[in-house]
Amino acid sequence: MGDLIQLAVLVAIGYFVGSRIEKKHYRSIKEREKKLLCCPVVTGDDFLEDKPIRVTRLVSGSAVISTDYFKMIAGNLLNLIGGEVSVFESLLDRARREAVLRMKEEATKADIILNLRIETSTIAGRNSVEALAYGTAVYYEK
Amino acid sequence: MKYTPQEIENNVNVSPQSPLRTFSIALAKIAALLFIIYLVIGLLVDIIAPRISIETEKKIGALAGADLKGKKQTEQDLRLQAILDPLVQGDPALPGFNYKVYVQENDQVNALALPAGNIVVFSGLLKEVRSENEMAMILAHELGHFRHRDHLRGMGRQLILLLLVTFFSGGDTTSQRVIMPSITTMQMRFSQRQEKAADQFGLDLLNKTYGHVAGATDFFVKMSKKNDWPKFMYFFSTHPYPGSRIQALTERIQEQGYVAGKAEPLWGALIPSYAAGFSK
Ligand SMILES: [Zn+2]
């Protein structure tokens, strides 16, 4: 019984702390996305304008987001009954968007980022997810 | 090609359902599933338990009561054995085990029926008992569990319970560590219905052996005075409210017209600290 109480407390703490952090993170993501809207990022390579290119370079951004106890337990439960494991969606979404943002922040003043790719992997014993975004930043001759 | 940046407005990658809701739905589904499993297996155990042969139960008992096997009975154990033996002879329908009683140092006021005829009486209970008849009632009650094969049912249910807890905590070893000792010591927990049935059996056997029912309710009266739990708490506990047990026993005594009789004091040597109080 004591064990179940301990579990419930951990889940409750996980939920409250985790959702607070998540809300804060989403606020920051949305704010920065708005600010960096000016710098376009595309997945293709035929978006070049007819201008001389000064420099191109590889830019990347990576973010590691950890799960919390609530998500972990909820994920385990959902694993048992099958179906969508929706509790992890926001985790991956945050990791991907954060990675793209960091990449854009690395490539400030780039005119366009071409060939964006995003990769994810699990680290720290499946407790965290890493998203890596990379692409080619293009700077035109001014 | 021209690219126009656009802000993300609706995030299609994250489900709109609140994670708390997702969690509760998953929990409810699993709980319902486990409840059905528990009911079905519990039912199976009820069907199978009475059909398990005495031989098989002896084998199970050898596993469960391994630490009692070949254990020599102490002087105190033998005194209790002397109360137990006439009771066992009193009911030929009892499963043919070698019934043995042992006293164990433990402050709990409790006695256990382990598989294959072993009864453990905690010293905490022994301190409370004042008469031979009271002790006989307790032992006869434990014999009732053997007669009804309750511990086999109890074992089955406990095993399922262990499985469920393991399932719920996601195979968490800490919770298993909490549950496991109670399995290995085979501390049986019976349902309230089973306890009451054992009470009735114990009462009948007590009357058959002693010719009267003195001491039948003494222990429960003591417990009801001691225990100041509110009645509703007993809803969650495995042992029935002592008051309702006393009432059921009294009703049966009247119904069957059992004689009240006079209680015999317990041998002084059984409980040295009270030896002065009884002379025999
Ligand atoms: Zn009992």
XYZ file of C-alpha atoms and ligand atoms in Angstrom:
423
model
C 0.000 0.000 0.000
C 2.803 2.375 0.957
C 4.339 1.590 -2.382
C 1.245 2.562 -4.284
C 1.052 5.828 -2.355
C 4.680 6.514 -3.206
C 3.897 5.817 -6.841
C 0.855 8.096 -6.777
C 2.892 10.919 -5.227
C 5.605 10.570 -7.843
C 3.022 10.570 -10.625
C 1.312 13.649 -9.168
C 4.603 15.526 -8.808
C 5.554 14.433 -12.330
C 2.288 15.745 -13.667
C 2.315 19.132 -11.970
C 5.982 19.924 -12.448
C 6.055 18.400 -15.935
C 3.036 20.289 -17.234
C 4.318 23.580 -15.799
C 7.653 23.132 -17.526
C 5.901 22.141 -20.718
C 3.647 25.202 -20.718
C 6.630 27.454 -20.130
C 8.573 25.768 -22.904
C 5.703 26.122 -25.375
C 5.416 29.830 -24.551
C 9.099 30.268 -25.274
C 8.894 28.205 -28.472
C 5.976 30.214 -29.853
C 7.623 33.518 -29.014
C 10.910 32.612 -30.662
C 9.204 31.083 -33.681
C 7.439 34.385 -34.267
C 10.698 36.281 -33.909
C 12.569 34.005 -36.328
C 9.758 33.847 -38.867
C 11.772 36.124 -41.152
C 14.394 33.462 -41.861
C 12.830 30.801 -44.112
C 13.594 27.133 -43.679
C 12.656 24.633 -46.382
C 13.125 20.919 -46.938
C 13.884 21.244 -50.661
C 16.882 22.689 -52.515
C 15.233 24.590 -55.367
C 14.259 27.666 -53.433
C 17.292 29.717 -54.422
C 16.757 33.207 -55.761
C 18.643 34.404 -58.818
C 21.382 36.181 -56.829
C 25.097 35.518 -56.407
C 25.832 33.425 -53.297
C 28.414 34.700 -50.848
C 28.659 31.614 -48.604
C 26.818 28.395 -47.701
C 27.359 26.414 -44.571
C 25.987 23.525 -42.562
C 23.909 24.599 -39.571
C 22.474 22.333 -36.929
C 20.508 22.497 -33.727
C 19.803 19.802 -31.241
C 17.572 19.556 -28.178
C 17.145 16.871 -25.563
C 13.801 16.764 -23.764
C 13.241 14.440 -20.870
C 10.057 12.655 -19.985
C 8.568 12.960 -16.500
C 7.242 10.324 -14.137
C 3.655 10.988 -15.102
C 4.342 10.564 -18.821
C 6.395 7.462 -18.132
C 3.657 5.723 -16.120
C 0.939 6.885 -18.489
C 3.061 5.655 -21.396
C 3.499 2.270 -19.720
C -0.246 1.978 -19.187
C -0.953 2.932 -22.792
C 1.618 0.372 -23.903
C -0.427 -2.307 -22.167
C -3.699 -1.540 -23.884
C -2.278 -0.418 -27.210
C -3.335 2.449 -29.392
C -1.927 5.944 -29.589
C 0.637 6.853 -26.970
C -0.452 10.461 -27.069
C 1.312 11.494 -23.866
C 4.660 11.432 -25.648
C 3.504 13.569 -28.582
C 4.171 16.891 -26.919
C 7.608 15.655 -25.906
C 8.597 14.950 -29.500
C 6.901 18.086 -30.758
C 8.833 20.240 -28.308
C 12.119 18.526 -29.131
C 11.654 18.974 -32.883
C 10.591 22.613 -32.697
C 13.303 23.470 -30.192
C 15.929 21.847 -32.411
C 14.770 23.805 -35.465
C 14.760 27.001 -33.415
C 18.305 26.421 -32.204
C 19.384 25.743 -35.766
C 17.807 29.012 -36.874
C 19.426 30.827 -33.983
C 22.776 29.459 -35.113
C 22.127 30.698 -38.641
C 21.114 34.255 -37.853
C 21.091 36.514 -40.870
C 21.078 33.555 -43.280
C 18.838 34.324 -46.246
C 17.418 30.819 -46.404
C 18.086 27.376 -44.922
C 17.770 24.599 -47.491
C 17.397 20.842 -47.159
C 16.173 20.789 -43.569
C 16.310 17.315 -42.030
C 15.167 16.284 -38.572
C 16.284 13.149 -36.802
C 15.295 11.813 -33.408
C 16.841 9.305 -31.097
C 16.273 8.156 -27.554
C 18.953 8.609 -24.963
C 19.414 7.979 -21.251
C 17.653 4.621 -21.276
C 14.612 5.774 -23.240
C 13.862 8.464 -20.678
C 14.810 11.348 -22.966
C 14.424 12.115 -26.608
C 16.876 14.020 -28.734
C 15.895 15.863 -31.885
C 18.602 16.979 -34.284
C 17.772 19.467 -37.023
C 20.282 20.317 -39.723
C 20.320 22.047 -43.084
C 22.313 24.283 -45.410
C 22.297 27.971 -44.632
C 22.659 30.216 -47.720
C 23.942 33.813 -47.565
C 23.599 35.946 -50.717
C 26.057 38.551 -51.824
C 24.912 41.928 -50.454
C 10.168 29.021 -56.237
C 9.179 31.558 -53.649
C 8.793 30.682 -49.987
C 6.543 32.648 -47.648
C 7.039 31.902 -43.943
C 3.867 31.269 -41.988
C 3.197 30.884 -38.332
C 1.975 27.509 -36.998
C -1.479 28.045 -35.588
C -3.030 24.663 -35.040
C -0.602 22.071 -33.830
C -1.739 18.825 -35.415
C 1.166 16.885 -33.935
C -0.081 17.014 -30.377
C -3.444 15.477 -29.467
C -5.835 18.031 -28.025
C -7.001 15.599 -25.310
C -5.595 16.451 -21.897
C -2.915 13.978 -20.800
C -4.682 13.611 -17.463
C -7.787 12.406 -19.262
C -5.741 10.020 -21.393
C -4.154 8.691 -18.232
C -7.477 8.204 -16.418
C -9.050 6.431 -19.369
C -6.067 4.083 -19.687
C -6.127 3.421 -15.940
C -9.853 2.698 -15.956
C -9.551 0.339 -18.920
C -6.723 -1.592 -17.294
C -8.486 -1.693 -13.927
C -11.603 -3.083 -15.596
C -9.520 -5.668 -17.422
C -7.705 -6.717 -14.257
C -10.956 -6.875 -12.334
C -12.403 -9.261 -14.890
C -9.236 -11.384 -14.780
C -9.398 -11.395 -10.980
C -13.033 -12.468 -10.997
C -12.513 -15.196 -13.577
C -9.415 -16.638 -11.924
C -11.011 -16.286 -8.496
C -13.967 -18.265 -9.777
C -11.653 -20.898 -11.236
C -9.836 -21.144 -7.906
C -13.178 -21.656 -6.162
C -14.011 -24.475 -8.549
C -10.579 -26.098 -8.456
C -9.697 -25.690 -4.759
C -12.198 -28.227 -3.343
C -11.057 -30.746 -5.986
C -7.370 -30.597 -5.097
C -6.429 -33.922 -3.542
C -5.032 -34.212 -0.029
C -1.789 -35.552 -1.552
C -1.367 -32.493 -3.747
C -2.118 -30.212 -0.854
C 0.531 -31.959 1.211
C 3.037 -31.226 -1.538
C 1.974 -27.592 -1.631
C 2.186 -27.515 2.139
C 5.735 -28.842 1.996
C 6.660 -25.832 -0.131
C 4.742 -23.291 1.892
C 5.638 -24.539 5.353
C 9.204 -25.560 4.575
C 10.521 -23.800 7.674
C 8.112 -25.766 9.880
C 8.935 -29.166 8.381
C 10.513 -31.470 10.921
C 10.516 -28.681 13.478
C 10.371 -30.114 16.947
C 7.448 -28.943 19.020
C 8.342 -27.141 22.215
C 6.773 -27.852 25.586
C 4.364 -24.999 24.965
C 3.505 -26.303 21.479
C 2.759 -29.729 22.918
C 0.379 -28.266 25.467
C -1.547 -26.622 22.655
C -1.310 -29.869 20.708
C -3.082 -31.574 23.622
C -6.005 -29.182 23.110
C -5.910 -29.622 19.330
C -5.846 -33.433 19.154
C -9.312 -34.103 20.666
C -10.757 -31.464 18.318
C -9.215 -33.175 15.279
C -10.597 -36.540 16.413
C -13.979 -34.874 16.859
C -14.482 -34.401 13.122
C -13.759 -37.402 10.866
C -14.558 -35.285 7.797
C -11.419 -33.167 8.255
C -8.800 -33.676 5.499
C -6.358 -36.359 6.659
C -3.380 -34.192 7.467
C -0.977 -34.529 10.330
C -2.292 -31.561 12.298
C 0.438 -29.715 14.185
C 0.357 -26.494 16.161
C 3.339 -24.199 16.745
C 3.758 -21.042 18.796
C 5.671 -18.231 17.112
C 7.159 -15.154 18.791
C 5.106 -12.318 17.342
C 3.211 -9.477 18.970
C 0.305 -9.798 16.565
C -2.876 -11.174 18.079
C -3.395 -13.763 15.393
C -3.314 -17.432 14.453
C -2.697 -18.849 10.997
C -3.786 -21.965 9.165
C -0.923 -22.891 6.832
C -1.396 -25.476 4.099
C -1.263 -29.185 4.979
C -2.379 -29.027 8.586
C 0.085 -26.626 10.196
C -1.340 -24.081 12.603
C 0.762 -21.196 13.884
C -0.326 -19.362 17.022
C 1.384 -16.029 17.692
C 2.574 -15.396 21.220
C 0.636 -12.118 21.114
C -2.576 -14.093 20.885
C -1.497 -16.514 23.586
C -1.121 -13.618 26.022
C -4.787 -12.716 25.510
C -6.204 -16.194 26.011
C -7.443 -17.075 29.513
C -9.144 -20.453 29.241
C -8.635 -23.787 27.542
C -12.053 -23.451 25.923
C -11.193 -20.067 24.458
C -8.008 -21.557 22.988
C -9.944 -24.574 21.711
C -12.384 -22.262 19.932
C -9.505 -20.513 18.174
C -7.926 -23.817 17.136
C -11.316 -25.201 16.034
C -11.796 -22.060 13.952
C -8.446 -22.710 12.232
C -9.504 -26.326 11.640
C -12.580 -24.895 9.960
C -10.293 -23.268 7.391
C -8.775 -26.691 6.663
C -12.182 -28.313 6.465
C -13.360 -25.718 3.937
C -9.997 -25.750 2.088
C -9.857 -21.984 2.527
C -6.092 -21.617 2.381
C -5.980 -23.126 -1.107
C -8.448 -20.497 -2.207
C -6.532 -17.873 -0.277
C -3.307 -18.890 -1.944
C -4.835 -18.721 -5.395
C -6.271 -15.299 -4.748
C -3.058 -14.023 -3.181
C -1.103 -15.169 -6.180
C -3.461 -13.298 -8.459
C -3.186 -10.270 -6.232
C 0.590 -10.419 -6.542
C 0.275 -10.635 -10.295
C -2.043 -7.646 -10.357
C 0.203 -5.503 -8.184
C 3.202 -6.390 -10.330
C 1.182 -5.509 -13.389
C 0.044 -2.191 -11.996
C 3.433 -0.992 -10.877
C 4.957 -1.993 -14.199
C 7.130 -4.743 -12.716
C 8.571 -2.391 -10.147
C 10.819 -4.458 -7.914
C 10.159 -2.385 -4.794
C 6.470 -3.214 -4.799
C 7.271 -6.863 -5.381
C 9.580 -6.787 -2.404
C 6.699 -5.538 -0.296
C 4.358 -8.275 -1.491
C 6.765 -11.193 -1.692
C 7.406 -11.759 2.035
C 3.687 -12.081 2.660
C 3.606 -14.758 -0.015
C 6.553 -16.744 1.264
C 5.264 -16.803 4.821
C 1.924 -17.790 3.302
C 0.044 -15.560 5.630
C -3.418 -16.426 4.466
C -6.094 -13.862 4.246
C -9.583 -15.152 4.015
C -12.765 -13.454 3.065
C -15.225 -12.398 5.740
C -17.594 -15.087 4.509
C -14.884 -17.718 4.971
C -14.099 -16.421 8.474
C -17.711 -16.652 9.518
C -18.022 -20.147 8.070
C -14.919 -21.169 10.042
C -16.486 -19.642 13.176
C -19.604 -21.765 12.735
C -17.551 -24.882 12.139
C -15.407 -24.076 15.183
C -18.456 -23.601 17.375
C -19.992 -26.931 16.342
C -16.695 -28.734 16.855
C -16.203 -27.085 20.249
C -19.630 -28.244 21.360
C -19.022 -31.737 20.026
C -15.695 -32.052 21.840
C -16.520 -30.423 25.179
C -20.275 -31.018 25.354
C -20.821 -27.280 25.921
C -19.781 -24.011 24.317
C -18.067 -22.166 27.195
C -15.427 -19.736 25.931
C -16.774 -19.656 22.376
C -17.175 -15.901 22.177
C -14.607 -14.856 24.810
C -11.865 -14.057 22.348
C -14.075 -11.962 20.084
C -15.537 -10.090 23.042
C -11.995 -9.196 24.073
C -11.141 -8.113 20.551
C -14.213 -5.934 20.203
C -13.322 -4.157 23.440
C -9.739 -3.710 22.360
C -10.418 -2.634 18.838
C -11.858 0.843 18.617
C -11.901 0.940 14.858
C -15.160 2.347 13.571
C -17.411 -0.337 12.136
C -17.203 0.862 8.527
C -13.460 0.232 8.526
C -14.189 -3.473 8.696
C -15.698 -3.236 5.276
C -12.144 -2.995 3.937
C -10.603 -5.475 6.297
C -10.553 -9.215 5.792
C -11.606 -10.005 9.310
C -15.254 -9.419 10.097
C -16.183 -6.926 12.739
C -15.842 -8.818 16.059
C -19.297 -7.626 17.081
C -20.946 -9.247 14.095
C -18.999 -12.464 14.738
C -20.183 -12.549 18.348
C -23.742 -11.976 17.181
C -23.541 -14.767 14.607
C -22.095 -17.149 17.205
C -24.715 -16.251 19.804
C -27.472 -16.782 17.276
C -26.159 -20.235 16.407
C -25.790 -21.167 20.078
C -29.477 -20.333 20.646
C -30.573 -21.951 17.405
C -28.808 -25.243 18.180
C -29.604 -25.079 21.901
C -25.947 -25.451 22.905
C -25.230 -25.537 26.666
C -23.260 -22.635 28.126
C -21.035 -24.785 30.399
C -18.048 -23.757 32.465
C -14.637 -22.833 31.078
C -11.483 -24.669 32.121
C -8.522 -22.460 32.960
C -5.576 -22.682 30.626
C -2.523 -24.422 32.042
C -0.443 -21.981 33.962
C 2.768 -23.065 32.281
C 1.393 -21.969 28.937
C 1.675 -18.344 29.876
C 4.194 -18.062 32.689
C 3.392 -14.422 33.452
C -0.171 -15.353 34.307
C 0.721 -18.599 36.049
C 0.033 -17.098 39.450
C -3.526 -16.298 38.435
C -4.486 -19.909 37.745
C -3.907 -22.938 39.864
C -4.180 -26.326 38.262
Zn -9.716 -17.357 10.376
